[in-house]
């Protein structure tokens, strides 16, 4: 007989950098993105895309007030779930959040009935993650796109990020179903 496993809870060591910087889970602190060094340490080896917006796509009237996810959001979620903060886990988490965010983004765009925007969104973000120029930044680029798309999407986008963080760091986090290394394709299991 297999031994019964005691339920595991996410750790909260008080040293959660994402929470210290931005609060938990609600936040309206604007942040500036700083390019980092390498993905394996939660840092980026690629420079952020300077401008991938078509003319007229950007809303210059308001800066994004959702903190960038890379790298602190991912570090925080992994640490609170007792997972090593390293390349495989960071990339698997990025892939999972990216898939959820793209699904939600497509839903918002379809609901507002903007076919041109939907095509641009799909062209920019719906390809394979590993073919994206700077895959560790794609969820942040999706957020930037949706933020600029319509002001009516912003409250839902804020709520989506807050709820995702809360769900992934709760005692019922689905990340606790896996061992110390997260697999790719977690979103296929939803």
Coordinates of C-alpha atoms in Angstrom, one line a residue:
X1 CA 0.0 0.0 0.0
X2 CA 1.2 3.5 -0.8
X3 CA 1.6 5.8 2.2
X4 CA -0.9 8.6 2.3
X5 CA 0.7 11.9 1.6
X6 CA 0.2 14.7 4.0
X7 CA -1.3 17.8 2.4
X8 CA 1.3 20.3 1.4
X9 CA 0.9 24.0 1.8
X10 CA 2.7 26.8 0.0
X11 CA 5.5 28.3 2.0
X12 CA 5.4 31.9 3.1
X13 CA 8.8 32.6 4.5
X14 CA 8.3 36.4 4.7
X15 CA 11.1 36.8 2.1
X16 CA 8.8 36.7 -0.9
X17 CA 10.3 39.5 -3.1
X18 CA 7.3 39.9 -5.4
X19 CA 5.0 40.4 -2.4
X20 CA 7.5 42.8 -0.7
X21 CA 7.8 44.8 -3.9
X22 CA 4.2 44.8 -5.0
X23 CA 1.9 43.6 -2.2
X24 CA -0.3 40.6 -2.1
X25 CA -2.5 40.0 -4.2
X26 CA -3.9 43.4 -5.2
X27 CA -1.4 46.0 -6.5
X28 CA -1.4 49.2 -8.4
X29 CA 2.3 49.9 -8.2
X30 CA 3.7 51.0 -11.5
X31 CA 7.0 49.3 -12.4
X32 CA 9.6 49.7 -15.0
X33 CA 11.0 46.6 -16.7
X34 CA 14.7 46.0 -16.5
X35 CA 16.3 43.5 -18.8
X36 CA 18.0 40.7 -17.0
X37 CA 20.8 38.2 -17.7
X38 CA 19.6 34.6 -18.2
X39 CA 16.4 32.6 -18.0
X40 CA 17.9 29.8 -15.8
X41 CA 18.3 32.2 -12.9
X42 CA 15.0 33.9 -13.7
X43 CA 16.8 36.5 -15.8
X44 CA 16.5 37.2 -19.5
X45 CA 19.2 36.8 -22.0
X46 CA 17.3 38.7 -24.6
X47 CA 16.6 42.4 -24.7
X48 CA 12.9 43.3 -24.4
X49 CA 11.3 44.2 -27.7
X50 CA 11.6 48.0 -28.1
X51 CA 8.4 48.4 -30.1
X52 CA 6.3 45.7 -31.6
X53 CA 3.1 47.8 -31.8
X54 CA 1.6 48.7 -35.1
X55 CA 0.7 52.4 -35.6
X56 CA -2.3 53.3 -33.5
X57 CA -2.1 50.1 -31.2
X58 CA -0.6 51.9 -28.2
X59 CA -2.7 53.8 -25.7
X60 CA -0.3 56.6 -24.7
X61 CA -2.7 58.1 -22.1
X62 CA -2.0 55.6 -19.3
X63 CA 0.9 53.4 -18.3
X64 CA 0.3 49.9 -17.3
X65 CA -0.1 49.6 -13.6
X66 CA 0.2 45.8 -13.4
X67 CA 3.7 44.9 -12.3
X68 CA 5.8 43.0 -14.9
X69 CA 5.6 39.2 -14.2
X70 CA 9.2 38.5 -15.2
X71 CA 11.1 37.6 -13.0
X72 CA 9.6 38.3 -9.5
X73 CA 6.1 37.0 -10.1
X74 CA 7.4 33.6 -11.2
X75 CA 10.0 33.4 -8.4
X76 CA 7.3 34.2 -5.9
X77 CA 4.9 31.6 -7.1
X78 CA 7.6 28.9 -7.3
X79 CA 9.0 29.7 -3.8
X80 CA 5.6 29.8 -2.2
X81 CA 5.0 26.3 -3.6
X82 CA 8.3 25.0 -2.4
X83 CA 9.7 24.5 -6.0
X84 CA 13.2 25.3 -7.0
X85 CA 13.5 28.6 -8.8
X86 CA 15.3 27.6 -11.9
X87 CA 15.1 27.4 -15.7
X88 CA 12.7 24.4 -16.2
X89 CA 10.3 25.5 -13.5
X90 CA 10.3 29.2 -14.6
X91 CA 9.7 28.2 -18.2
X92 CA 6.9 25.7 -17.4
X93 CA 5.2 28.4 -15.3
X94 CA 5.6 31.0 -18.0
X95 CA 4.1 28.6 -20.5
X96 CA 1.2 27.9 -18.2
X97 CA 0.4 31.6 -17.5
X98 CA 1.0 32.5 -21.1
X99 CA -1.6 29.9 -22.3
X100 CA -4.2 31.1 -19.7
X101 CA -3.6 34.8 -20.6
X102 CA -3.8 34.2 -24.3
X103 CA -7.0 32.3 -23.9
X104 CA -8.5 35.1 -21.8
X105 CA -7.2 37.7 -24.2
X106 CA -8.9 36.0 -27.1
X107 CA -12.2 35.9 -25.1
X108 CA -12.0 39.6 -24.3
X109 CA -11.3 40.6 -27.9
X110 CA -14.0 38.3 -29.3
X111 CA -16.5 39.7 -26.7
X112 CA -15.8 43.3 -27.8
X113 CA -16.0 42.1 -31.4
X114 CA -12.8 43.5 -32.9
X115 CA -11.8 41.2 -35.7
X116 CA -8.8 43.2 -36.8
X117 CA -7.4 43.4 -33.3
X118 CA -8.2 39.7 -32.9
X119 CA -6.1 38.9 -36.0
X120 CA -3.2 41.1 -34.9
X121 CA -3.3 39.4 -31.4
X122 CA -3.3 35.9 -32.9
X123 CA -0.5 36.8 -35.3
X124 CA 1.7 38.2 -32.5
X125 CA 1.0 35.8 -29.6
X126 CA -0.8 32.6 -30.6
X127 CA 2.2 30.9 -32.1
X128 CA 4.4 28.4 -30.2
X129 CA 6.0 30.0 -27.1
X130 CA 9.4 28.6 -28.0
X131 CA 9.3 30.5 -31.3
X132 CA 8.6 33.8 -29.7
X133 CA 11.6 36.2 -29.8
X134 CA 11.8 36.5 -26.0
X135 CA 9.6 33.8 -24.6
X136 CA 10.2 34.8 -21.0
X137 CA 8.6 38.2 -21.7
X138 CA 5.6 37.0 -23.8
X139 CA 3.1 37.1 -21.0
X140 CA 4.2 40.7 -20.2
X141 CA 3.9 41.6 -23.9
X142 CA 0.4 40.1 -24.0
X143 CA -0.5 42.2 -20.9
X144 CA 0.9 45.3 -22.6
X145 CA -1.1 44.6 -25.8
X146 CA -4.4 44.0 -23.9
X147 CA -3.7 47.1 -21.7
X148 CA -3.4 49.2 -24.8
X149 CA -6.3 47.5 -26.5
X150 CA -9.2 49.0 -24.5
X151 CA -9.5 50.7 -21.1
X152 CA -12.6 48.5 -20.5
X153 CA -10.3 45.4 -20.4
X154 CA -8.0 46.8 -17.7
X155 CA -10.1 46.0 -14.6
X156 CA -10.5 42.4 -15.9
X157 CA -6.8 42.2 -16.6
X158 CA -5.9 43.4 -13.1
X159 CA -8.3 40.9 -11.6
X160 CA -7.0 38.1 -13.8
X161 CA -3.4 38.6 -12.6
X162 CA -4.5 39.0 -9.0
X163 CA -6.7 35.8 -9.2
X164 CA -3.9 33.8 -11.0
X165 CA -1.4 34.8 -8.3
X166 CA -3.9 33.9 -5.5
X167 CA -4.8 30.6 -7.1
X168 CA -1.2 29.6 -7.8
X169 CA -0.1 30.4 -4.2
X170 CA -3.1 29.0 -2.3
X171 CA -3.0 25.7 -0.4
X172 CA -5.0 24.2 -3.3
X173 CA -2.5 25.3 -6.0
X174 CA -2.4 22.9 -8.8
X175 CA 1.4 23.3 -8.9
X176 CA 1.5 21.2 -5.7
X177 CA 0.3 18.2 -7.7
X178 CA 3.8 18.0 -9.2
X179 CA 7.2 17.1 -7.7
X180 CA 10.1 19.6 -7.5
X181 CA 10.2 20.0 -11.3
X182 CA 7.1 21.3 -13.1
X183 CA 6.3 19.7 -16.4
X184 CA 5.6 21.6 -19.6
X185 CA 2.0 21.5 -20.8
X186 CA 0.4 22.1 -17.4
X187 CA -2.4 24.0 -19.2
X188 CA -3.3 20.8 -21.1
X189 CA -4.4 19.3 -17.8
X190 CA -7.0 21.9 -17.1

